PDB file of C-alpha atoms in Angstrom:
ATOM      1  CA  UNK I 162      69.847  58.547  39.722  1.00 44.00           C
ATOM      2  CA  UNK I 163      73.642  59.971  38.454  1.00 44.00           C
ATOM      3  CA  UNK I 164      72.009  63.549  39.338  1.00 44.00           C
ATOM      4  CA  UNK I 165      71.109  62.048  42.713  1.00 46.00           C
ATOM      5  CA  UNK I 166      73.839  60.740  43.337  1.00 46.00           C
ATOM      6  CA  UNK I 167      76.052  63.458  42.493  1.00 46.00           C
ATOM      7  CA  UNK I 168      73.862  66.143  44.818  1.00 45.00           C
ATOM      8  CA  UNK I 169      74.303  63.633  47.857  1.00 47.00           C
ATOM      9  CA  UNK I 170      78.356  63.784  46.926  1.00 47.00           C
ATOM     10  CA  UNK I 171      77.965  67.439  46.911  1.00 50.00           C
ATOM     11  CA  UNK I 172      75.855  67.486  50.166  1.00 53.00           C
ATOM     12  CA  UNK I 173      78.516  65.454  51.535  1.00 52.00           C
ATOM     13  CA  UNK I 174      81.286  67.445  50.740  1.00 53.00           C
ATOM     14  CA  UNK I 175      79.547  70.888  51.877  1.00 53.00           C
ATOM     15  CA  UNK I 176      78.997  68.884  55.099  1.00 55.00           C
ATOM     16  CA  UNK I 177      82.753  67.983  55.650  1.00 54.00           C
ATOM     17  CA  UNK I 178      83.479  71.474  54.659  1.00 57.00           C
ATOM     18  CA  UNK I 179      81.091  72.717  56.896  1.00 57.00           C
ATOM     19  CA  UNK I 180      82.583  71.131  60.196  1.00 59.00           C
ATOM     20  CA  UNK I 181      85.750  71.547  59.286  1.00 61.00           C
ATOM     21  CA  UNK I 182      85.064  75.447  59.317  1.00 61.00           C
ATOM     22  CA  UNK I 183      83.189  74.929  62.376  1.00 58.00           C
ATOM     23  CA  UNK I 184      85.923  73.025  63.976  1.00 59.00           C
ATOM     24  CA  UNK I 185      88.708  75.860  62.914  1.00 62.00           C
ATOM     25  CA  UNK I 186      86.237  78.252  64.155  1.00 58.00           C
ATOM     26  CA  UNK I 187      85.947  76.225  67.771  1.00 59.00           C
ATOM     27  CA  UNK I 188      89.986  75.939  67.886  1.00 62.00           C
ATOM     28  CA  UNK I 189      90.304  79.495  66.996  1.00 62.00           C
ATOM     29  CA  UNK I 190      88.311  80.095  69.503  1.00 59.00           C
ATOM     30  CA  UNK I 191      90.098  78.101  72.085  1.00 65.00           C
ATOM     31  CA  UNK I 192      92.901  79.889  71.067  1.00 64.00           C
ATOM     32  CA  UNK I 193      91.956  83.084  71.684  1.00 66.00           C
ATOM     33  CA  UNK I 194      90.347  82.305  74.853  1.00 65.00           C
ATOM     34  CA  UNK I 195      93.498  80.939  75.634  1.00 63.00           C
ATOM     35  CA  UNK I 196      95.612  83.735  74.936  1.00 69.00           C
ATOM     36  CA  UNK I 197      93.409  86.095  76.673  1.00 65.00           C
ATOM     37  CA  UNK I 198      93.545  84.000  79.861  1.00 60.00           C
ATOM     38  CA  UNK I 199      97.614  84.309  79.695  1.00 65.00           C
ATOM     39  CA  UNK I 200      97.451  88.163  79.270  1.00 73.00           C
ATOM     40  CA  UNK I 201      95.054  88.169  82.113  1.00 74.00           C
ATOM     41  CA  UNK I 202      97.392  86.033  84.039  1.00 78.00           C
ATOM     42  CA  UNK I 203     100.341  88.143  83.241  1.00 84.00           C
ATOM     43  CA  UNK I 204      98.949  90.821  83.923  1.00 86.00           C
ATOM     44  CA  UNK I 205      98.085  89.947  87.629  1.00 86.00           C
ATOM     45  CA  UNK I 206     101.700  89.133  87.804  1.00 88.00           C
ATOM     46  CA  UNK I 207     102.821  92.170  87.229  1.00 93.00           C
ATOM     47  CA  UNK I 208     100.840  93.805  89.408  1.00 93.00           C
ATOM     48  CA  UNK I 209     101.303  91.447  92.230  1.00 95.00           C
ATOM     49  CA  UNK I 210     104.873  91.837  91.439  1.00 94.00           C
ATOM     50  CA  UNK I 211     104.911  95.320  91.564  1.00 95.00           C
ATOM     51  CA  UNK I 212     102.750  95.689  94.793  1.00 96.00           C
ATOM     52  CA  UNK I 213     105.630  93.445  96.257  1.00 97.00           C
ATOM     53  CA  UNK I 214     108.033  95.943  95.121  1.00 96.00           C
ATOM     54  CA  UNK I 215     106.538  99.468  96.036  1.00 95.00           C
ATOM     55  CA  UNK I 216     104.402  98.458  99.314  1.00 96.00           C
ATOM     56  CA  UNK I 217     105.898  95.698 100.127  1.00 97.00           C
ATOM     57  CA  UNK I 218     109.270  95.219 100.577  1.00 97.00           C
ATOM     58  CA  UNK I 219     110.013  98.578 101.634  1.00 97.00           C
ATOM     59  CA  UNK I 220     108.736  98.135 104.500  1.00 97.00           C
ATOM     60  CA  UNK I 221     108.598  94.589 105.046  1.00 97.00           C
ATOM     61  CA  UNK I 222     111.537  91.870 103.739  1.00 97.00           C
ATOM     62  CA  UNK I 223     110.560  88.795 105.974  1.00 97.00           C
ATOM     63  CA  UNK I 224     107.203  86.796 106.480  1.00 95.00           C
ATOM     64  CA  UNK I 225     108.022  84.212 108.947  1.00 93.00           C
ATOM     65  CA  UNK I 226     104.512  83.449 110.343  1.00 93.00           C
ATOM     66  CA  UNK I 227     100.961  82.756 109.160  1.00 93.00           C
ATOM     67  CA  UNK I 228      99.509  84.847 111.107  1.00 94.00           C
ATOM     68  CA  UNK I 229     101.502  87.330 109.563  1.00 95.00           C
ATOM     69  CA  UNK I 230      99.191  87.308 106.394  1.00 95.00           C
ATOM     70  CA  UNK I 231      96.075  87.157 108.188  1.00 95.00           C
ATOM     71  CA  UNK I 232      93.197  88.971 105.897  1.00 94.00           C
ATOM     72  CA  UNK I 233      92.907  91.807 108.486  1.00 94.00           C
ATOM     73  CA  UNK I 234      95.951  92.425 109.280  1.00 95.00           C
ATOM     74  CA  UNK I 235      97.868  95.977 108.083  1.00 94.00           C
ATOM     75  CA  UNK I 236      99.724  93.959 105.996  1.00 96.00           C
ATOM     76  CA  UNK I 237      96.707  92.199 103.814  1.00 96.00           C
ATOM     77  CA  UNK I 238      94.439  95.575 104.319  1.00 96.00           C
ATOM     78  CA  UNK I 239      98.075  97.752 102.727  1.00 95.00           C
ATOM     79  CA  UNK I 240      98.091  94.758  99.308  1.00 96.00           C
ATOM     80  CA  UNK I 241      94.544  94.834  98.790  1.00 95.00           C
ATOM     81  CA  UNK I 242      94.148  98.909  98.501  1.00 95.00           C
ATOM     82  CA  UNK I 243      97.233  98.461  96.287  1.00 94.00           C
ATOM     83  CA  UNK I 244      95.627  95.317  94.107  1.00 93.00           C
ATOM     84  CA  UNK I 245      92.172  97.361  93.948  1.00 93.00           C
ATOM     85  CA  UNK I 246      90.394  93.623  95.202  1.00 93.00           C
ATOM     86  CA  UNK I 247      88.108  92.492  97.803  1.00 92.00           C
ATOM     87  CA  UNK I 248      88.982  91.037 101.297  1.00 93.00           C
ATOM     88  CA  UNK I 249      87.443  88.440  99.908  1.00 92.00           C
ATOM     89  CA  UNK I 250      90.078  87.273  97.397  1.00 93.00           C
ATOM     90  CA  UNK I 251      93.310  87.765  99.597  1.00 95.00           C
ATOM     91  CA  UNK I 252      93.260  83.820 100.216  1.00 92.00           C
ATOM     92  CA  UNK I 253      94.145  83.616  96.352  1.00 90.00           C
ATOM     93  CA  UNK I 254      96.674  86.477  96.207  1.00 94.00           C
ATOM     94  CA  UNK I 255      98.522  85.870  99.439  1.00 94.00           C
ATOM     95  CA  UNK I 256     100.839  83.100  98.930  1.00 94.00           C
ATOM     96  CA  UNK I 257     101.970  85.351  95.775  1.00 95.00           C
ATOM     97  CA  UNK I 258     102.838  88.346  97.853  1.00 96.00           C
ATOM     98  CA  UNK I 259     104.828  85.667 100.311  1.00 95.00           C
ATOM     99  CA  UNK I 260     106.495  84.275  97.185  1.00 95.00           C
ATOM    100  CA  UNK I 261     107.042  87.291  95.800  1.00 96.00           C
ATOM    101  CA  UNK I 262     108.399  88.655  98.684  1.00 96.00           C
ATOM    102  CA  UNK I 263     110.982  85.730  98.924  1.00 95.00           C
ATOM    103  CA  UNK I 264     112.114  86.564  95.135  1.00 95.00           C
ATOM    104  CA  UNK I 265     112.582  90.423  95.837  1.00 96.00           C
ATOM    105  CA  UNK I 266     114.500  89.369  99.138  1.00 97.00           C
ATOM    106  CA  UNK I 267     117.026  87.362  97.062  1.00 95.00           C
ATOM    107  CA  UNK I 268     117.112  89.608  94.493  1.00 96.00           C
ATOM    108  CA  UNK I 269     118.489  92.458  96.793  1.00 97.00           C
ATOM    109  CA  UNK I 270     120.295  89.436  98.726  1.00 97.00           C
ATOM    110  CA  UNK I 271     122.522  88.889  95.585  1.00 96.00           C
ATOM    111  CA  UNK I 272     122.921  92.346  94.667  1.00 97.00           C
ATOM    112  CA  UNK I 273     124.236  93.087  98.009  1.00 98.00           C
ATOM    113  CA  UNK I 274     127.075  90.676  97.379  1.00 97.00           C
ATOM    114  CA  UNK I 275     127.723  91.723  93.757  1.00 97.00           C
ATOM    115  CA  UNK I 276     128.162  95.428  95.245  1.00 98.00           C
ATOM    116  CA  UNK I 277     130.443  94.359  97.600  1.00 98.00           C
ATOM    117  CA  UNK I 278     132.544  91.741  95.054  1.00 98.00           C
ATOM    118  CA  UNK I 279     133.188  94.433  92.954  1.00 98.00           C
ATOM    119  CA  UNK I 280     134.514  97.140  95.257  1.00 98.00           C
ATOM    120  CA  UNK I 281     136.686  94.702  97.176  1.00 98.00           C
ATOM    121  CA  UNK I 282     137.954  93.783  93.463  1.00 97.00           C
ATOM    122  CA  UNK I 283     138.536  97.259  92.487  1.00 97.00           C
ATOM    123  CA  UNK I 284     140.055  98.392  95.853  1.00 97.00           C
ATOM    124  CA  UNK I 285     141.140  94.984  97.926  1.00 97.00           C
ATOM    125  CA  UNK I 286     139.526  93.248 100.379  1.00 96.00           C
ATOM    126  CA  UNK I 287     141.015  95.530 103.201  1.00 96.00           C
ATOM    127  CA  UNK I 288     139.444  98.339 102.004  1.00 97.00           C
ATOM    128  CA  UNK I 289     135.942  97.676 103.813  1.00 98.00           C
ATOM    129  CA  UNK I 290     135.852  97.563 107.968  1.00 98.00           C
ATOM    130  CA  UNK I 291     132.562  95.420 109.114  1.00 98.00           C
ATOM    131  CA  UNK I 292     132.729  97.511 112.378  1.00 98.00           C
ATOM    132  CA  UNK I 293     132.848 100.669 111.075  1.00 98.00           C
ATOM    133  CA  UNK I 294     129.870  99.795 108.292  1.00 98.00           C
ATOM    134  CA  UNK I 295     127.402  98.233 111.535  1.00 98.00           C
ATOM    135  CA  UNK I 296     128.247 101.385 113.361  1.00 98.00           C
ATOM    136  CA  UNK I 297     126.255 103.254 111.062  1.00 98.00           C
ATOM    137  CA  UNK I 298     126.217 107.510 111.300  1.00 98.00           C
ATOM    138  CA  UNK I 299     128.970 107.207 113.403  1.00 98.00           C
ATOM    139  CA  UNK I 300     131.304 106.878 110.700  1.00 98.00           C
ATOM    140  CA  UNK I 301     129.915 109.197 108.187  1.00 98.00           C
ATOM    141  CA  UNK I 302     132.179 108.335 105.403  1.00 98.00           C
ATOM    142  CA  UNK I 303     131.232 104.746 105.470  1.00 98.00           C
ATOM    143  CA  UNK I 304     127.532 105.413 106.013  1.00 98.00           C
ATOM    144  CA  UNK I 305     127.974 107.719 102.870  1.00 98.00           C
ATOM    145  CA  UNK I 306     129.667 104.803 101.225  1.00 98.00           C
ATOM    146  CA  UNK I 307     126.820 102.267 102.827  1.00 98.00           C
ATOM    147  CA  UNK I 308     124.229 104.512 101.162  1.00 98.00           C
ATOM    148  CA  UNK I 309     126.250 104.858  97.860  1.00 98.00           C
ATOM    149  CA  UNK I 310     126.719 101.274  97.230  1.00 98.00           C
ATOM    150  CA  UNK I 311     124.854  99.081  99.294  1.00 98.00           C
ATOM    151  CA  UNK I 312     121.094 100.966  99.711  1.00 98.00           C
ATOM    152  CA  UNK I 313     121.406 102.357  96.119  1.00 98.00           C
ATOM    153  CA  UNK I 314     121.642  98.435  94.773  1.00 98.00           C
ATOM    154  CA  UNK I 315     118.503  97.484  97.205  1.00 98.00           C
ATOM    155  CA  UNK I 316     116.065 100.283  96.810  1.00 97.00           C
ATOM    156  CA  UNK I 317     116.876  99.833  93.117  1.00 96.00           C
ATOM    157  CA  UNK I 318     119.323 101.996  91.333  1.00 94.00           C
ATOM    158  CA  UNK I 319     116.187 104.032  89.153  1.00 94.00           C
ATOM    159  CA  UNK I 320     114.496 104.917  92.387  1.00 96.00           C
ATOM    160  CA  UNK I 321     117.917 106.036  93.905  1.00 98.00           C
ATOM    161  CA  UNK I 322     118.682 108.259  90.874  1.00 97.00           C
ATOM    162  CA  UNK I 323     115.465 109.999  91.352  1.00 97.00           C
ATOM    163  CA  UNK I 324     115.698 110.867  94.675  1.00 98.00           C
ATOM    164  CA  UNK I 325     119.006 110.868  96.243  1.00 97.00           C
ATOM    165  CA  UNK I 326     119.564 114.629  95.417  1.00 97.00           C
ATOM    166  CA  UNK I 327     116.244 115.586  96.387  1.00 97.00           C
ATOM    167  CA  UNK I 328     115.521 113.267  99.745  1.00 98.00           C
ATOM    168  CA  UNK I 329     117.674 112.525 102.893  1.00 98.00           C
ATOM    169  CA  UNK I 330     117.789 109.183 103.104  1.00 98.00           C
ATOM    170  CA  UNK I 331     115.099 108.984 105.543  1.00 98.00           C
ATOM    171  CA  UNK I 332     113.137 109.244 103.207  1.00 98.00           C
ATOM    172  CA  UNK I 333     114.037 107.010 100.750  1.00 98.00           C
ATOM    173  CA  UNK I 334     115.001 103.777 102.901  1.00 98.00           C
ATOM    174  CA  UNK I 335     113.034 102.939 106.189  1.00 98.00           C
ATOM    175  CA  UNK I 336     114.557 101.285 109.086  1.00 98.00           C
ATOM    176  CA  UNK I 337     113.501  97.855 108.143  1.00 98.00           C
ATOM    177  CA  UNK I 338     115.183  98.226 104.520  1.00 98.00           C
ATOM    178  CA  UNK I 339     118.364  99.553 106.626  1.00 98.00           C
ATOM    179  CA  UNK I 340     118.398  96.718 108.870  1.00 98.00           C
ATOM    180  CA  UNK I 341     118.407  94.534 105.660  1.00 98.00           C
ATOM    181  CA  UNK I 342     120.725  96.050 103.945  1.00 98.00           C
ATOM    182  CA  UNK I 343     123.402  96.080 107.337  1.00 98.00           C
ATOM    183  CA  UNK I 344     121.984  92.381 107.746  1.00 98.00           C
ATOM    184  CA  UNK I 345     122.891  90.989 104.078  1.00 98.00           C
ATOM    185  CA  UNK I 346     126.036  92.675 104.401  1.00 98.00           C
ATOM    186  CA  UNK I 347     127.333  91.081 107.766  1.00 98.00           C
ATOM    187  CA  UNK I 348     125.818  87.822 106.546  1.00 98.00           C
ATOM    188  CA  UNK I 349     128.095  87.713 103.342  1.00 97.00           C
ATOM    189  CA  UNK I 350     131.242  89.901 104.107  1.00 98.00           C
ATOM    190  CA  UNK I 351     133.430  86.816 105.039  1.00 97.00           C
ATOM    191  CA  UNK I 352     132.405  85.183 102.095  1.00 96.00           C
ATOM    192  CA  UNK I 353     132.796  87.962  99.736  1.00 97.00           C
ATOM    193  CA  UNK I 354     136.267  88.692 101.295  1.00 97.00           C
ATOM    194  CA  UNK I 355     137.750  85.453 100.418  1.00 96.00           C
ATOM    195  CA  UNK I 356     136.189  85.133  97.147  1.00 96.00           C
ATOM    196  CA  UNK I 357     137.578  88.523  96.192  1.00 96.00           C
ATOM    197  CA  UNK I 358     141.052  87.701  97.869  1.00 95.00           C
ATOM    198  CA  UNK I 359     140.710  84.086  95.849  1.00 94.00           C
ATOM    199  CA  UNK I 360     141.442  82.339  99.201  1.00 93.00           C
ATOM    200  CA  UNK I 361     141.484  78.289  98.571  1.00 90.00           C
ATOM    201  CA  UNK I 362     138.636  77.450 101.076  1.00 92.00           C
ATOM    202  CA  UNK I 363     136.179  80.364 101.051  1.00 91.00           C
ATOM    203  CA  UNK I 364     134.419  81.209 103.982  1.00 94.00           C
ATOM    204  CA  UNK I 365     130.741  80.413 104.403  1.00 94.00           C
ATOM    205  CA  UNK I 366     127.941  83.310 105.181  1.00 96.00           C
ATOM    206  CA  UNK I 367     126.823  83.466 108.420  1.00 97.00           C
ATOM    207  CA  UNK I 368     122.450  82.595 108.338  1.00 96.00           C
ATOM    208  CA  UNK I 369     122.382  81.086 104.818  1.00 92.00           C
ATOM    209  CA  UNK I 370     123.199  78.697 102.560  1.00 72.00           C
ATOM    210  CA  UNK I 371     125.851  79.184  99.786  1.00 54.00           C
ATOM    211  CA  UNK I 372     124.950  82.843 100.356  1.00 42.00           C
ATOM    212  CA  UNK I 373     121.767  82.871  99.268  1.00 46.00           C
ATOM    213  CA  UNK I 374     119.344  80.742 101.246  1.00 42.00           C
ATOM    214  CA  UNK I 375     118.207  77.291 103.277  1.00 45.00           C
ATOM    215  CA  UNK I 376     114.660  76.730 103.320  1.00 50.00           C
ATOM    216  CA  UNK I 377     114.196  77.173 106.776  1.00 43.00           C
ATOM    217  CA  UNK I 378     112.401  80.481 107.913  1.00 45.00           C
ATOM    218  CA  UNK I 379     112.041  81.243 104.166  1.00 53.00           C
ATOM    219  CA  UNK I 380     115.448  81.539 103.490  1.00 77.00           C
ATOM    220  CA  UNK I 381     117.310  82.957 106.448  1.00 93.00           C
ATOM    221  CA  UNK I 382     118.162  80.533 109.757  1.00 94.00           C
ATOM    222  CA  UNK I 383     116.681  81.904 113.198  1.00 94.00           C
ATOM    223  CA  UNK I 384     119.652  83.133 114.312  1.00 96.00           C
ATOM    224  CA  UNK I 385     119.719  85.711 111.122  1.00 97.00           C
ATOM    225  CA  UNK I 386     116.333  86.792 111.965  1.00 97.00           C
ATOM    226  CA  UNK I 387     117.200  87.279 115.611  1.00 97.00           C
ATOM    227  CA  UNK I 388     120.333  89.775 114.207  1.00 98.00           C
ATOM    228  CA  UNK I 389     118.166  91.120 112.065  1.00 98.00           C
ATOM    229  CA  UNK I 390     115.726  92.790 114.712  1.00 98.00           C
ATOM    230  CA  UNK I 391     118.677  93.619 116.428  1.00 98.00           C
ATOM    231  CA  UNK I 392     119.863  95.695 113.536  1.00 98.00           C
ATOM    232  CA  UNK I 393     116.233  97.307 112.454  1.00 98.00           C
ATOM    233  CA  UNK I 394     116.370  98.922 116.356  1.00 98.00           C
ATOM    234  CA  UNK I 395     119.744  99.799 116.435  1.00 98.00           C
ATOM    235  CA  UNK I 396     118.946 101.569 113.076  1.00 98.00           C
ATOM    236  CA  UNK I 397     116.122 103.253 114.881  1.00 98.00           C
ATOM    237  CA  UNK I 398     117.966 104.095 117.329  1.00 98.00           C
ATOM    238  CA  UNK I 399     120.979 104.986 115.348  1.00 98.00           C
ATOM    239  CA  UNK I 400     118.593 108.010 113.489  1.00 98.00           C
ATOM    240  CA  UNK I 401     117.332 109.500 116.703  1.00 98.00           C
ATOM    241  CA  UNK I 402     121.207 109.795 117.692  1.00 98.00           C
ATOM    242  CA  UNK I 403     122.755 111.632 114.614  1.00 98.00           C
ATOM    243  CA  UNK I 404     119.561 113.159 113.110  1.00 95.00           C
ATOM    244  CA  UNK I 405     121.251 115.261 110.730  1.00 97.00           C
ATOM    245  CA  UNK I 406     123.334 113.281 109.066  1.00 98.00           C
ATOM    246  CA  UNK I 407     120.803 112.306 106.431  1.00 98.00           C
ATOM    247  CA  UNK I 408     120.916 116.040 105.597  1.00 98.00           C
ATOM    248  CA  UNK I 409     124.616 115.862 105.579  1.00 98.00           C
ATOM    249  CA  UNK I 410     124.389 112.942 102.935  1.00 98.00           C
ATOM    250  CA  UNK I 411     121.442 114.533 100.618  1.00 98.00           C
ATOM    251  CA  UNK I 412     123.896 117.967 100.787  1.00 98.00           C
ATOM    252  CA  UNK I 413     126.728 116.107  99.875  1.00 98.00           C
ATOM    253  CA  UNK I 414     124.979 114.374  96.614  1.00 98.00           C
ATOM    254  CA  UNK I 415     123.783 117.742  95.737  1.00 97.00           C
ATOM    255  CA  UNK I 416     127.210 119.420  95.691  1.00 97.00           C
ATOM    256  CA  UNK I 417     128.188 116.136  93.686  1.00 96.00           C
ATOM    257  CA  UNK I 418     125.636 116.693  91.297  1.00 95.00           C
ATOM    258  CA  UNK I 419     126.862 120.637  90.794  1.00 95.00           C
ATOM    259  CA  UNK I 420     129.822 119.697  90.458  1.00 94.00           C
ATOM    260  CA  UNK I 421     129.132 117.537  87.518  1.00 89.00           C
ATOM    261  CA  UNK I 422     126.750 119.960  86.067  1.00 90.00           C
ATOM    262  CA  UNK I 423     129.631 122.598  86.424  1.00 89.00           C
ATOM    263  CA  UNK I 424     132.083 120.096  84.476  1.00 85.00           C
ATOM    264  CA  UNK I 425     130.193 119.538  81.814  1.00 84.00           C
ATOM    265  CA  UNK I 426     129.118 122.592  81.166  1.00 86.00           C
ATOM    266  CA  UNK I 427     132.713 123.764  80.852  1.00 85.00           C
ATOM    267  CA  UNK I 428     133.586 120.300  78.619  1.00 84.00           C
ATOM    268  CA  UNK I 429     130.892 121.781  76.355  1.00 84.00           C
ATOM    269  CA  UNK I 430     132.485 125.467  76.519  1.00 82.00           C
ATOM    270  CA  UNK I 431     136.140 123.848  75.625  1.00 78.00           C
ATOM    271  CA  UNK I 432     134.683 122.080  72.502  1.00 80.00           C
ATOM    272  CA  UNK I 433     132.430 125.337  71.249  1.00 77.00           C
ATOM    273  CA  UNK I 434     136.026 127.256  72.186  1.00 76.00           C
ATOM    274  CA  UNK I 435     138.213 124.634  69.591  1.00 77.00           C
ATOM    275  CA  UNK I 436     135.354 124.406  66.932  1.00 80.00           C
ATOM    276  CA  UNK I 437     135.304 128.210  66.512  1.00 77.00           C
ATOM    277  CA  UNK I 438     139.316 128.348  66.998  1.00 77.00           C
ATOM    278  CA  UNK I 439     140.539 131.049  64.040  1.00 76.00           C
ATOM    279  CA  UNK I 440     137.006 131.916  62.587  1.00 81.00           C
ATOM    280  CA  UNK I 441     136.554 135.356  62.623  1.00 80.00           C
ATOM    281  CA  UNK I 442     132.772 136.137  63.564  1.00 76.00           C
ATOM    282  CA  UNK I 443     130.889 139.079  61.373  1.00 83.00           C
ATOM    283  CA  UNK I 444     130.249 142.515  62.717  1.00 81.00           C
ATOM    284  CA  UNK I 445     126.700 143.614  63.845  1.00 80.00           C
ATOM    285  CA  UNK I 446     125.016 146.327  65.179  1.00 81.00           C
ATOM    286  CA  UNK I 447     123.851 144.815  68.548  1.00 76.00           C
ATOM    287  CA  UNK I 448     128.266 145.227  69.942  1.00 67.00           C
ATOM    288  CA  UNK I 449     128.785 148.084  68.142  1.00 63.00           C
ATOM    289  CA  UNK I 450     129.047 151.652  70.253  1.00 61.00           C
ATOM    290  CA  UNK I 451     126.972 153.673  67.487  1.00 58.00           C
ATOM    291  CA  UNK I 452     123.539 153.921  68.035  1.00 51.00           C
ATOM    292  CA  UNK I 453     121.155 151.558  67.243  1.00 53.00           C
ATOM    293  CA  UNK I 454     119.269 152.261  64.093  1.00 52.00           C
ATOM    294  CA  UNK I 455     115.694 153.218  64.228  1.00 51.00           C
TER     295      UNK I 455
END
């Protein structure tokens, strides 16, 4: 009976310690499962995020309509080469890209203002004309300032790096993209002028709220879409006009980027110069006029 009744003890106790092995194994389990479904999840994130970022806003900054995300239109047919998915699954992805979109927009929304903060800061707030900036390659030292410190910020300052001294701008920022940029800057410059200039009662920006966005029409009122149009064909029209100035601009970084080359290289010659100041270097054969030996 006591041997019994200690083997049913010891049953019972390789039972309990049975389940609770199987129930560790089941959470682990869970857990992994888990974990996996969160790197899957971030990594369709990223990728939606970056097909917003590359294909997207480039050449597109608003989606206003429904229609505008319709599953064959360019715009659904251009995401789902770029996602590598099926026509099938754009009803899941597209309200990403749309969101998406709105947090790239804002992004380059706010560092628009930033940009222009900090150089009426640095060099007052009469140091920018709104005229001559909306008149585009007319006024090629603004548009060369437009492009160093307005499109640089929105295209993203890696991508400019990499191609500014290789690429007119043409090629680099489409006339949507330029529209936006002239757009965010005509919105805000009223309101970044009396924030700079610490004016009492600052002004207000023109289509949005507190300078970044109402709801309405996904951030921007009508009447900023409306100017917006306006701006993408006057870019358009604005390139035909004054062709070459993009070559102008990309011959201008170049020479900048000589220039800088050229400087440091000589930096670099002055400190080799004062390192070897007084040291007397050993003779050799190589700058002496005998002959060479054999």
């Amino acid at each position: 009976q006591k041997m019994k009744s200690t083997a049913s003890r010891n049953d019972g106790g390789r039972g309990s310690s049975t389940g609770s092995q199987a129930t560790n194994a089941t959470s682990s389990l869970s857990s992994s499962s888990l974990t996996r479904h969160d790197t899957t999840k971030s990594m369709e994130n990223a990728l939606v995020s970056r097909v917003v970022n590359e294909t997207v806003f480039p050449k597109k900054q608003f989606i206003i309509l429904e229609r505008e995300l319709d599953e064959h239109g360019k715009l659904a047919s251009k995401c789902l080469a770029a996602l590598q998915i099926d026509r099938s699954q754009w009803h899941d992805k597209k309200e990403k890209i749309r969101k998406g979109l709105n947090r790239r927009r804002n992004a380059a929304n706010s560092s628009v203002r930033k940009s222009l903060l900090r150089y009426m800061e640095v060099y007052g707030v009469d140091s920018l004309n709104l005229e001559d900036i909306l008149a585009g390659r007319r006024k090629r030292e603004t548009f060369h300032w437009f492009l160093d410190e307005v499109a640089s910020v929105v295209v993203g300052s890696s991508v400019y790096d990499k191609v500014k001294c290789v690429k007119p701008p043409t090629e680099w920022l489409t006339p949507s993209l330029e529209g936006f940029c002239l757009l965010c800057i005509q919105n805000s410059f009223e309101f970044i002028k009396s924030k700079a200039g610490k004016e009492e009662k600052e002004a207000k920006c023109l289509w949005t709220s507190e300078g970044r966005g109402s709801r309405k029409n996904r951030g921007w009122k009508q009447e900023g879409i409306r100017r917006y149009n306006e701006l993408v064909d006057q870019v358009r029209a604005d390139r035909a006009t004054f062709p070459k100035e993009d070559s102008f601009y990309l011959k201008a970084k170049q020479e900048e980027k000589m220039a800088l080359e050229n400087d440091r290289l000589k930096k670099r010659q002055e400190v080799i110069s004062s390192r070897e100041l007084g040291i007397e270097a050993a003779q050799d054969d190589f700058s002496s006029s005998d002959s060479e030996e054999e």
